[in-house]
Coordinates of C-alpha atoms in Angstrom, one line a residue:
M1 CA -9.6 12.4 -46.7
E2 CA -11.5 10.9 -49.7
N3 CA -8.2 9.8 -51.0
A4 CA -7.5 8.0 -47.8
L5 CA -10.9 6.2 -47.5
Q6 CA -13.1 4.2 -49.7
R7 CA -16.7 5.0 -50.5
N8 CA -18.9 5.9 -47.8
P9 CA -20.3 2.7 -46.2
K10 CA -24.0 2.0 -45.5
F11 CA -25.1 4.0 -42.1
P12 CA -24.7 1.6 -39.4
K13 CA -27.6 0.9 -37.2
F14 CA -27.4 1.5 -33.2
A15 CA -29.9 1.2 -30.5
V16 CA -30.5 4.9 -29.6
C17 CA -31.9 5.7 -26.1
S18 CA -35.0 7.8 -25.6
D19 CA -35.1 11.5 -26.1
I20 CA -34.3 12.4 -22.4
G21 CA -33.4 16.1 -23.2
G22 CA -36.1 17.3 -25.4
D23 CA -35.4 19.9 -28.1
C24 CA -33.3 21.7 -25.4
E25 CA -34.4 25.2 -27.1
G26 CA -36.4 26.0 -23.7
G27 CA -33.3 26.1 -21.5
D28 CA -31.1 22.9 -21.9
R29 CA -28.0 24.0 -20.0
L30 CA -25.7 21.7 -21.6
S31 CA -26.8 22.5 -25.0
N32 CA -26.6 26.2 -24.4
L33 CA -22.9 26.0 -23.3
P34 CA -20.3 27.2 -25.8
E35 CA -19.3 24.5 -28.2
P36 CA -15.6 24.2 -27.2
I37 CA -16.9 23.3 -23.7
I38 CA -19.3 20.7 -25.2
H39 CA -16.5 19.3 -27.2
H40 CA -14.7 18.9 -24.1
I41 CA -17.4 17.0 -22.3
F42 CA -17.9 14.8 -25.1
S43 CA -14.3 14.1 -25.4
F44 CA -14.7 11.8 -22.5
L45 CA -17.4 9.7 -24.3
E46 CA -16.6 7.1 -27.0
T47 CA -17.5 8.0 -30.4
I48 CA -20.5 5.6 -30.7
D49 CA -22.0 7.5 -27.6
V50 CA -21.5 10.8 -29.2
V51 CA -23.3 9.6 -32.2
R52 CA -26.1 8.0 -30.2
A53 CA -26.4 11.5 -28.5
S54 CA -27.6 13.2 -31.8
A55 CA -31.0 11.8 -30.8
V56 CA -31.1 13.5 -27.6
S57 CA -31.2 17.2 -28.9
R58 CA -31.7 18.8 -32.2
R59 CA -28.7 21.0 -31.7
W60 CA -26.7 17.8 -31.2
R61 CA -28.0 16.1 -34.5
Y62 CA -24.8 17.0 -36.3
F63 CA -22.5 17.5 -33.6
W64 CA -20.6 14.3 -34.0
L65 CA -19.7 15.5 -37.5
S66 CA -17.4 18.3 -36.0
I67 CA -16.0 16.8 -32.8
P68 CA -12.3 16.7 -32.7
Y69 CA -12.2 13.7 -30.3
L70 CA -12.6 10.2 -31.7
N71 CA -12.6 6.9 -29.7
F72 CA -13.2 3.7 -31.4
N73 CA -13.2 0.6 -29.2
I74 CA -14.5 -2.5 -30.7
H75 CA -15.1 -4.1 -27.2
N76 CA -17.8 -1.4 -26.1
I77 CA -20.0 -0.7 -29.2
W78 CA -22.4 -3.4 -29.0
S79 CA -23.8 -5.3 -26.0
N80 CA -22.9 -8.9 -26.1
P81 CA -22.1 -9.0 -29.9
L82 CA -20.9 -12.7 -30.0
E83 CA -24.5 -13.7 -29.0
R84 CA -25.6 -12.1 -32.2
W85 CA -23.0 -12.4 -34.8
S86 CA -19.7 -14.1 -35.6
L87 CA -16.4 -12.7 -34.9
E88 CA -15.9 -12.0 -38.7
K89 CA -19.2 -10.1 -38.8
I90 CA -18.2 -8.2 -35.6
N91 CA -15.1 -7.0 -37.4
E92 CA -16.6 -6.0 -40.5
K93 CA -19.4 -3.9 -38.6
F94 CA -16.5 -2.4 -36.7
K95 CA -14.7 -1.2 -39.8
D96 CA -17.8 0.1 -41.5
F97 CA -18.6 2.3 -38.5
V98 CA -15.0 3.6 -38.4
N99 CA -14.9 4.2 -42.1
W100 CA -18.4 5.9 -42.0
V101 CA -17.3 8.4 -39.1
L102 CA -14.1 9.2 -40.7
L103 CA -15.6 9.8 -44.2
S104 CA -18.6 11.7 -43.0
Q105 CA -17.0 14.2 -40.6
N106 CA -15.9 17.6 -41.6
G107 CA -12.3 17.0 -43.0
S108 CA -11.3 20.5 -42.3
I109 CA -11.4 20.2 -38.6
N110 CA -8.3 19.0 -37.0
I111 CA -8.3 16.0 -34.8
Q112 CA -7.1 16.5 -31.4
R113 CA -7.2 13.0 -30.1
F114 CA -7.7 9.5 -31.9
L115 CA -8.0 6.3 -30.0
L116 CA -8.4 2.9 -31.7
S117 CA -8.8 -0.2 -29.6
C118 CA -9.4 -3.5 -31.5
F119 CA -8.0 -6.9 -31.6
N120 CA -6.6 -8.9 -34.6
C121 CA -9.3 -7.5 -37.2
V122 CA -7.7 -4.7 -39.0
D123 CA -5.1 -5.5 -41.9
D124 CA -2.4 -3.4 -42.7
Y125 CA -4.1 -1.6 -45.6
T126 CA -7.2 -0.7 -43.3
L127 CA -5.2 0.8 -40.7
C128 CA -3.0 2.6 -43.0
R129 CA -6.0 4.4 -44.7
W130 CA -7.4 5.2 -41.2
L131 CA -3.9 6.6 -40.0
S132 CA -3.5 8.6 -43.4
A133 CA -6.9 10.1 -42.7
V134 CA -6.3 11.3 -39.2
A135 CA -2.8 12.5 -40.4
Q136 CA -4.3 14.5 -43.0
R137 CA -6.4 16.3 -40.3
N138 CA -3.4 17.0 -38.3
V139 CA -3.9 14.6 -35.3
Q140 CA -2.1 15.6 -32.2
V141 CA -2.7 12.7 -29.8
L142 CA -2.6 9.0 -31.3
D143 CA -3.4 6.0 -29.2
L144 CA -3.3 2.5 -30.8
D145 CA -4.5 -0.5 -28.7
I146 CA -4.2 -3.4 -31.3
I147 CA -3.7 -7.1 -30.6
S148 CA -2.0 -8.6 -33.8
E149 CA -0.3 -11.9 -34.4
E150 CA 1.7 -10.1 -37.4
P151 CA 4.3 -7.2 -37.2
I152 CA 2.6 -3.7 -37.4
N153 CA 4.2 -1.2 -39.6
L154 CA 3.6 2.7 -38.9
P155 CA 2.9 4.3 -42.6
R156 CA 5.2 7.0 -43.6
C157 CA 2.4 9.6 -43.5
L158 CA 2.1 9.1 -39.8
V159 CA 5.9 9.2 -39.2
T160 CA 6.1 12.5 -41.2
C161 CA 3.0 14.1 -39.4
E162 CA 4.0 17.4 -38.1
S163 CA 1.1 17.9 -35.8
L164 CA 1.5 14.7 -33.7
V165 CA 2.8 15.4 -30.3
S166 CA 1.7 12.2 -28.4
L167 CA 2.0 8.7 -29.5
K168 CA 0.9 5.5 -27.6
L169 CA 1.3 1.9 -29.2
D170 CA -0.1 -1.0 -27.2
F171 CA 0.3 -4.2 -29.1
G172 CA -0.5 -7.0 -26.8
N173 CA -0.9 -8.2 -23.2
R174 CA 1.3 -9.8 -20.5
E175 CA 1.5 -13.0 -22.5
H176 CA 2.1 -11.6 -25.9
Q177 CA 4.0 -8.6 -27.2
G178 CA 3.2 -7.5 -30.9
V179 CA 6.3 -6.8 -33.2
L180 CA 6.6 -3.1 -33.9
N181 CA 8.7 -2.8 -37.3
L182 CA 10.4 0.9 -36.7
P183 CA 10.2 3.2 -39.5
T184 CA 13.6 3.6 -41.2
C185 CA 12.8 7.3 -42.4
A186 CA 13.2 10.4 -40.3
G187 CA 10.1 11.7 -38.7
F188 CA 8.3 12.7 -35.5
N189 CA 9.7 16.0 -35.5
Q190 CA 7.1 17.5 -33.0
L191 CA 6.6 14.3 -31.0
K192 CA 7.1 15.0 -27.1
S193 CA 5.6 11.8 -25.7
L194 CA 6.0 8.1 -26.6
D195 CA 4.2 5.4 -24.6
L196 CA 5.2 1.7 -25.7
Q197 CA 3.3 -1.1 -24.1
H198 CA 3.4 -4.8 -25.0
V199 CA 5.9 -4.0 -27.8
E200 CA 8.7 -6.2 -29.1
V201 CA 11.6 -4.3 -30.3
L202 CA 14.1 -6.3 -32.4
D203 CA 16.6 -4.1 -33.6
Y204 CA 18.8 -2.1 -31.1
N205 CA 20.4 0.0 -33.7
L206 CA 17.1 0.8 -35.4
F207 CA 15.6 1.6 -32.0
R208 CA 18.2 4.2 -31.2
K209 CA 17.9 5.7 -34.7
F210 CA 14.2 5.8 -34.2
L211 CA 14.4 8.0 -31.0
S212 CA 17.4 10.0 -32.3
S213 CA 14.7 11.3 -35.0
C214 CA 12.5 12.6 -32.1
P215 CA 14.2 16.0 -31.3
L216 CA 11.5 17.2 -29.0
L217 CA 11.0 13.8 -27.2
E218 CA 10.4 14.6 -23.5
N219 CA 8.6 11.5 -22.2
L220 CA 9.5 7.9 -22.9
Y221 CA 7.2 5.3 -21.2
M222 CA 7.9 1.6 -21.7
K223 CA 5.8 -1.2 -20.2
E224 CA 6.2 -4.9 -20.4
C225 CA 8.1 -4.7 -23.9
F226 CA 10.3 -7.3 -25.0
F227 CA 13.8 -6.0 -25.7
R228 CA 15.6 -8.6 -27.9
D229 CA 19.4 -8.8 -27.0
F230 CA 19.7 -5.2 -25.7
K231 CA 22.9 -4.8 -23.8
I232 CA 22.8 -0.9 -23.7
L233 CA 19.9 1.4 -23.4
D234 CA 21.5 4.5 -25.1
I235 CA 19.0 7.3 -25.6
P236 CA 20.6 9.7 -27.7
S237 CA 18.2 12.7 -26.9
T238 CA 19.1 15.9 -25.3
S239 CA 15.5 16.7 -24.9
L240 CA 14.3 13.5 -22.9
K241 CA 13.2 14.3 -19.3
Y242 CA 11.1 11.5 -18.2
L243 CA 12.0 7.8 -18.7
T244 CA 9.9 4.8 -17.3
I245 CA 10.7 1.1 -17.8
D246 CA 7.9 -1.0 -16.1
E247 CA 8.2 -4.6 -16.4
F248 CA 6.8 -5.4 -12.9
L249 CA 4.2 -7.8 -13.8
L250 CA 6.2 -9.8 -16.2
S251 CA 6.7 -13.4 -14.8
E252 CA 9.8 -14.1 -17.1
P253 CA 12.7 -12.2 -18.7
K254 CA 12.0 -10.2 -21.8
G255 CA 15.5 -9.3 -23.0
L256 CA 16.2 -6.0 -21.0
R257 CA 17.7 -7.6 -17.9
S258 CA 21.2 -5.9 -17.6
C259 CA 22.0 -2.7 -19.3
E260 CA 23.6 0.8 -19.1
I261 CA 21.2 3.7 -19.4
I262 CA 23.0 6.8 -21.1
C263 CA 20.7 9.9 -21.1
E264 CA 22.2 13.0 -19.3
S265 CA 19.1 15.1 -20.0
L266 CA 16.9 12.9 -17.6
E267 CA 14.9 14.5 -14.7
V268 CA 12.9 11.5 -13.8
L269 CA 13.9 7.9 -13.9
K270 CA 11.7 5.0 -13.0
L271 CA 12.7 1.6 -13.4
H272 CA 10.5 -1.2 -12.1
F273 CA 11.1 -4.8 -12.6
G274 CA 9.3 -8.1 -11.5
L275 CA 9.4 -10.1 -8.2
E276 CA 9.8 -13.7 -9.8
I277 CA 12.8 -12.8 -12.2
D278 CA 16.1 -11.9 -11.6
K279 CA 17.0 -8.3 -10.5
F280 CA 17.6 -5.9 -13.2
V281 CA 21.3 -4.9 -13.0
L282 CA 21.8 -1.1 -13.3
K283 CA 25.1 0.2 -14.4
L284 CA 26.7 3.7 -15.0
P285 CA 28.7 3.6 -18.2
P286 CA 32.5 4.5 -17.3
T287 CA 32.4 7.6 -19.7
S288 CA 29.3 9.0 -18.5
V289 CA 29.1 11.8 -16.1
G290 CA 25.9 10.5 -14.6
F291 CA 22.4 12.1 -14.6
S292 CA 23.4 15.7 -14.0
R293 CA 19.9 16.8 -14.2
L294 CA 18.1 14.2 -12.4
K295 CA 15.3 15.2 -9.9
S296 CA 13.6 11.8 -9.0
L297 CA 14.8 8.2 -9.1
D298 CA 12.5 5.2 -8.6
L299 CA 13.9 1.9 -8.5
K300 CA 12.1 -1.6 -7.9
H301 CA 13.8 -5.0 -7.9
V302 CA 17.0 -3.4 -9.3
E303 CA 20.4 -4.6 -8.4
L304 CA 23.2 -2.1 -7.7
L305 CA 26.4 -3.7 -8.1
D306 CA 28.6 -2.0 -5.3
H307 CA 28.7 1.0 -3.0
S308 CA 31.1 3.0 -5.2
F309 CA 28.5 2.9 -7.9
F310 CA 25.8 4.1 -5.7
L311 CA 27.7 6.9 -4.4
K312 CA 28.7 7.9 -7.9
L313 CA 25.0 7.6 -8.9
I314 CA 24.0 10.1 -6.1
S315 CA 27.0 12.3 -6.3
S316 CA 26.5 12.8 -10.1
S317 CA 22.9 13.8 -9.4
P318 CA 23.2 17.2 -7.7
F319 CA 19.6 17.9 -8.3
L320 CA 18.2 14.8 -7.0
E321 CA 15.1 15.4 -4.6
N322 CA 13.1 12.3 -4.7
L323 CA 14.7 8.7 -4.0
I324 CA 12.6 5.5 -3.9
M325 CA 14.3 2.0 -3.5
D326 CA 11.8 -0.8 -3.5
S327 CA 13.4 -4.5 -3.0
C328 CA 16.5 -3.2 -4.3
R329 CA 19.8 -5.4 -3.7
F330 CA 23.4 -4.5 -2.9
P331 CA 25.1 -7.8 -3.0
D332 CA 28.4 -6.8 -1.3
L333 CA 27.6 -4.0 1.0
R334 CA 27.0 -3.9 4.7
I335 CA 27.0 -0.3 5.1
L336 CA 24.6 2.1 3.0
D337 CA 25.5 5.7 3.2
I338 CA 23.0 8.0 1.8
S339 CA 24.3 11.7 1.9
S340 CA 22.7 14.4 -0.2
A341 CA 22.2 18.0 0.0
S342 CA 19.4 18.0 -2.4
L343 CA 17.5 15.2 -1.4
K344 CA 13.9 15.9 0.0
S345 CA 11.9 12.7 0.0
L346 CA 13.5 9.2 0.7
T347 CA 11.8 5.9 0.7
L348 CA 13.5 2.5 1.6
D349 CA 11.4 -0.4 1.1
R350 CA 12.9 -4.0 1.9
I351 CA 16.3 -3.4 0.7
E352 CA 18.5 -6.5 0.5
F353 CA 22.1 -6.7 1.4
G354 CA 23.9 -9.7 -0.1
G355 CA 22.9 -12.7 2.0
D356 CA 22.3 -10.9 5.3
E357 CA 19.0 -12.3 7.1
L358 CA 19.9 -10.9 10.4
G359 CA 19.7 -7.3 10.2
S360 CA 23.3 -6.7 10.7
Y361 CA 23.8 -4.2 7.9
K362 CA 23.9 -0.4 8.7
L363 CA 22.2 2.8 7.3
K364 CA 23.5 6.2 7.4
I365 CA 21.4 9.1 6.2
A366 CA 22.7 12.6 6.3
C367 CA 20.5 14.8 4.2
P368 CA 19.8 18.1 5.7
N369 CA 17.1 19.1 3.3
L370 CA 15.1 15.8 3.6
V371 CA 11.2 16.4 4.5
S372 CA 9.9 13.0 4.0
F373 CA 11.4 9.7 5.0
N374 CA 9.8 6.3 4.9
I375 CA 11.5 3.0 5.8
F376 CA 9.7 -0.4 5.4
A377 CA 12.2 -3.3 6.8
L378 CA 12.0 -6.8 7.5
L379 CA 14.2 -6.5 10.5
L380 CA 15.1 -3.6 12.6
P381 CA 18.3 -2.1 11.0
D382 CA 21.0 -0.1 12.7
I383 CA 20.1 3.5 11.4
T384 CA 22.2 6.6 11.9
L385 CA 20.3 9.9 11.2
E386 CA 22.4 12.8 11.0
G387 CA 21.3 16.4 10.6
L388 CA 17.8 15.8 9.4
N389 CA 16.6 19.3 10.6
S390 CA 14.2 19.8 7.7
L391 CA 12.4 16.5 8.4
Q392 CA 8.6 16.6 8.7
N393 CA 7.0 13.4 7.7
T394 CA 8.3 10.0 8.7
F395 CA 6.9 6.4 8.5
V396 CA 8.6 3.5 10.1
F397 CA 7.4 0.0 9.4
L398 CA 9.1 -3.1 10.7
E399 CA 7.9 -6.6 9.7
D400 CA 9.6 -8.3 12.6
I401 CA 12.0 -7.2 15.4
G402 CA 14.2 -10.2 15.1
E403 CA 14.8 -12.7 17.7
H404 CA 18.5 -13.1 17.1
M405 CA 18.9 -9.7 19.0
E406 CA 19.1 -8.9 22.7
D407 CA 16.4 -6.5 24.0
I408 CA 19.3 -4.1 24.9
E409 CA 20.5 -3.9 21.5
I410 CA 16.8 -3.4 19.9
C411 CA 16.3 -0.6 22.4
H412 CA 19.6 1.0 21.4
R413 CA 18.9 0.9 17.6
L414 CA 15.1 1.8 18.1
S415 CA 16.2 5.1 20.4
K416 CA 18.7 6.1 17.9
I417 CA 15.9 6.3 15.2
L418 CA 13.6 8.0 17.7
N419 CA 16.3 10.6 18.7
G420 CA 16.8 11.3 15.0
L421 CA 13.0 11.8 14.4
C422 CA 12.1 14.1 17.6
G423 CA 11.7 17.1 15.2
V424 CA 9.2 15.7 12.8
E425 CA 5.4 16.9 12.3
V426 CA 3.9 13.6 11.1
L427 CA 5.1 10.3 12.5
K428 CA 3.6 6.9 11.5
L429 CA 4.6 3.8 13.4
S430 CA 3.6 0.1 12.7
G431 CA 2.8 -2.3 15.5
T432 CA 5.4 -4.6 15.3
L433 CA 8.1 -2.6 17.3
Y434 CA 5.4 -1.4 20.1
E435 CA 6.7 -3.8 22.9
I436 CA 10.0 -2.4 22.7
L437 CA 9.3 1.0 21.8
N438 CA 7.3 1.2 25.2
A439 CA 10.3 -0.1 26.9
S440 CA 12.5 2.4 25.3
L441 CA 10.0 5.4 26.4
E442 CA 9.7 3.8 29.8
E443 CA 13.5 3.8 30.4
G444 CA 14.6 7.2 30.0
S445 CA 18.3 6.3 29.5
Y446 CA 17.3 5.0 26.1
F447 CA 15.1 8.1 24.8
S448 CA 14.5 11.0 26.7
A449 CA 13.6 13.6 24.1
S450 CA 10.2 14.9 23.3
F451 CA 8.3 15.1 20.0
N452 CA 7.6 19.1 20.4
N453 CA 6.9 19.7 16.9
L454 CA 4.7 16.5 16.3
K455 CA 1.0 17.5 14.9
S456 CA -0.1 14.2 13.5
L457 CA 0.5 10.8 15.1
I458 CA -0.8 7.6 13.1
L459 CA -0.6 4.3 14.9
C460 CA -1.5 0.6 13.8
V461 CA -2.3 -1.2 17.1
T462 CA -3.1 -4.6 18.6
M463 CA -4.9 -5.4 21.8
A464 CA -1.8 -6.5 23.6
E465 CA -1.3 -5.2 27.1
W466 CA 1.7 -2.7 26.2
T467 CA -0.6 -0.9 23.7
V468 CA -2.2 1.5 26.0
P469 CA 0.9 2.4 28.0
L470 CA 2.6 3.2 24.7
I471 CA -0.2 5.5 23.7
I472 CA -0.2 7.3 26.8
R473 CA 3.6 7.8 26.7
L474 CA 3.6 8.9 23.0
L475 CA 0.9 11.5 23.9
N476 CA 2.9 12.5 26.9
R477 CA 5.8 13.0 24.8
S478 CA 3.8 15.0 22.0
P479 CA 2.7 18.1 23.9
N480 CA 1.5 19.9 20.7
L481 CA -0.3 17.1 19.1
E482 CA -3.3 18.0 17.0
A483 CA -4.5 14.9 15.1
L484 CA -4.5 11.1 16.2
T485 CA -5.2 8.2 14.0
I486 CA -5.3 4.8 15.2
Y487 CA -5.7 1.7 13.2
F488 CA -6.9 -1.4 15.0
D489 CA -5.2 -4.7 14.0
A490 CA -7.9 -7.5 13.4
D491 CA -6.0 -9.9 15.8
E492 CA -8.4 -11.8 17.8
Y493 CA -6.1 -11.9 20.7
F494 CA -6.2 -9.2 23.3
D495 CA -5.4 -8.3 26.9
E496 CA -7.6 -6.3 29.0
W497 CA -6.6 -2.6 28.8
K498 CA -6.3 -0.4 32.0
I499 CA -6.1 3.4 31.4
S500 CA -5.0 5.7 33.9
Y501 CA -6.9 9.0 33.8
K502 CA -4.1 11.5 34.2
A503 CA -4.1 14.8 32.7
I504 CA -2.1 14.9 29.3
L505 CA -1.0 18.3 27.8
C506 CA -1.9 17.8 24.2
L507 CA -5.3 16.2 25.4
T508 CA -6.0 19.4 27.3
C509 CA -4.8 22.1 25.0
H510 CA -4.1 20.9 21.4
L511 CA -5.8 17.4 20.3
K512 CA -8.5 18.5 17.9
T513 CA -9.1 15.3 15.7
V514 CA -9.1 11.8 16.5
D515 CA -9.8 8.9 13.7
L516 CA -10.3 5.3 14.8
V517 CA -10.2 2.8 11.9
E518 CA -11.1 -0.8 11.5
F519 CA -13.2 -0.3 14.8
K520 CA -14.9 -3.6 16.2
G521 CA -16.5 -2.5 19.3
Y522 CA -14.3 -4.4 21.7
E523 CA -14.4 -3.3 25.4
N524 CA -10.9 -2.1 25.1
E525 CA -11.6 0.1 22.1
L526 CA -14.6 1.6 24.0
E527 CA -12.5 2.3 26.8
L528 CA -10.0 4.3 24.6
V529 CA -13.0 6.2 23.3
R530 CA -14.2 7.0 26.9
F531 CA -10.7 8.0 27.8
L532 CA -10.3 10.5 24.7
L533 CA -13.8 12.0 25.2
K534 CA -13.3 12.6 28.9
N535 CA -9.9 14.1 28.7
G536 CA -10.0 15.7 25.1
H537 CA -10.9 19.3 26.4
V538 CA -10.4 21.0 22.8
L539 CA -11.5 18.0 20.8
Q540 CA -13.5 18.9 17.8
K541 CA -13.9 15.6 15.9
L542 CA -14.0 12.1 16.8
R543 CA -14.6 9.8 13.8
I544 CA -14.9 6.1 14.0
R545 CA -14.8 3.8 10.7
W546 CA -16.4 0.4 11.3
L547 CA -14.6 -3.0 10.5
E548 CA -16.8 -5.0 8.3
D549 CA -19.1 -7.6 9.8
V550 CA -19.7 -5.6 13.0
Y551 CA -23.5 -6.3 13.4
N552 CA -24.3 -4.6 16.7
R553 CA -23.4 -1.2 15.5
R554 CA -26.6 0.5 17.0
E555 CA -25.8 -0.9 20.4
I556 CA -22.1 0.2 20.3
I557 CA -23.2 3.6 19.1
S558 CA -25.7 4.1 21.8
R559 CA -22.9 3.2 24.4
I560 CA -20.6 5.9 23.1
M561 CA -23.3 8.3 22.9
K562 CA -23.5 8.2 26.7
F563 CA -19.9 8.6 27.4
P564 CA -18.9 12.0 29.2
R565 CA -17.3 14.7 27.3
S566 CA -14.9 17.4 28.3
S567 CA -15.5 19.2 25.0
S568 CA -19.1 20.6 24.3
S569 CA -18.1 21.0 20.6
V570 CA -16.9 17.7 19.8
I571 CA -18.8 15.9 16.8
L572 CA -19.0 12.2 16.7
K573 CA -19.2 10.4 13.2
F574 CA -19.6 6.9 12.4
L575 CA -18.3 5.8 9.1
Q576 CA -19.0 2.8 6.7
P577 CA -16.3 0.4 6.3
K578 CA -13.9 0.4 3.5
S579 CA -12.2 -2.3 1.6
P580 CA -9.6 -4.2 4.0
F581 CA -6.9 -1.8 4.9
D582 CA -3.3 -2.7 4.8
F583 CA -1.2 -0.4 7.1
C584 CA 1.9 -0.7 5.1
E585 CA 0.1 0.6 2.1
I586 CA 0.6 4.1 3.7
L587 CA 4.2 3.8 2.7
R588 CA 3.3 3.3 -1.1

């Protein structure tokens, strides 16, 4: 340690809070805990706060000298430092503090985690000394958050550190990526997790060599990095299980726009790219057998060139259980066939089909072990659901029905969806399709089945005239329903609801919980509450969460408390509003 650092600088001065814990010898519970537990508690604090805690208790006076978790953040040490010192002075004081802690600590204690966050204030020599010091103390987790205009080098002592298992490098922000000069020597023999954020990678061959020198690497996360002239992302690793490339927030191309991903050991692949830039094109190399171990695939703004490629991607992933496609594009496809015996969870969010604006594309889903299915579509697609015998949880969100289709065609498509979902246990529906859905349920020739397995129904409703008939028909088709959640749309327009007080099986025997969200206290809403209380014979909880800016809550509560109740055990709760709710966020 003394070889890695210069002389012990002057003891920095810090404002220390008053003695709030006393000497703790009389029964301070925290101080009497075993030292490893106290270490764990203090691991959530920054090092400056651990040093300040030395004034709270006699036992803690030298505690910071042995804590194996070090967290130095130049932004959080002082309050409003720029009001007192120049930027150069702040940098010097920060260096003094880091030097003092590293030199003062017990050098025989291994460092479990070292976090360093600072802006362009650390020269290569200073950074090298600090990294050499923590490497000598067998650091396990290293997190460097440094904004620098100059390229950053990783010292050889860090590359060859046999204790390092997790490395995170963040060298900039959305507007600036810091250059990382990759090491040319072999190393990182024990590294399992590598996190690169806002890093510019210049040389593909060197990057490939760098990854190949990590024989135990399991997790590779790259966020908003700049890959200069990369054509193929070839990861020569037989150990890598988790790969994430996240460039969703970037507003302009940063190099990696079209590439082949070669890594047959992957179990989880996540590719997220930005809305404002061209789609990222994903290719399977012709010599590859695909992702034979892949279990989860998450694609956002990715272009899949043709259907044969997609079929190859699915067929070459025999263990795939989770598939998410968000704003992905099939430029030359009209029929998307998703058939997989292993798939358990499927989310399709605003899939694009080359130039199709009228919803004329078709979806076929044949996944016998599928448990969860979520679809968010701009227009009502033509969906065929085959053999979804394991399906339990479904969310259907349509942004628009589409004026180009006849009502008969809309009812036909919607009925095909409902018939494929009649065995689900949890069903979530958006309000856009309610008028046609109500007509489909009313006309038995379109949909005559019941949701006999349905336990939870979640709806987003407006005040339109067809809302109540739809709710009643859905309740009648769900004889075993136990939980009902209704989100009220903030639409000011409404018709007067007329509710028929006829017996409904689920209300008589099974419905136990009702949640009404974004409640405004309109007469229609109050009429629905009255109906549920009067007919809910086994109702146990009715929770109402207010919409913001409802100022006559006391008056509304007073009216509701006077409504007649069929269940003597029902409990009414009125909850404070939360931040504005977006119903489609359930899909995320």
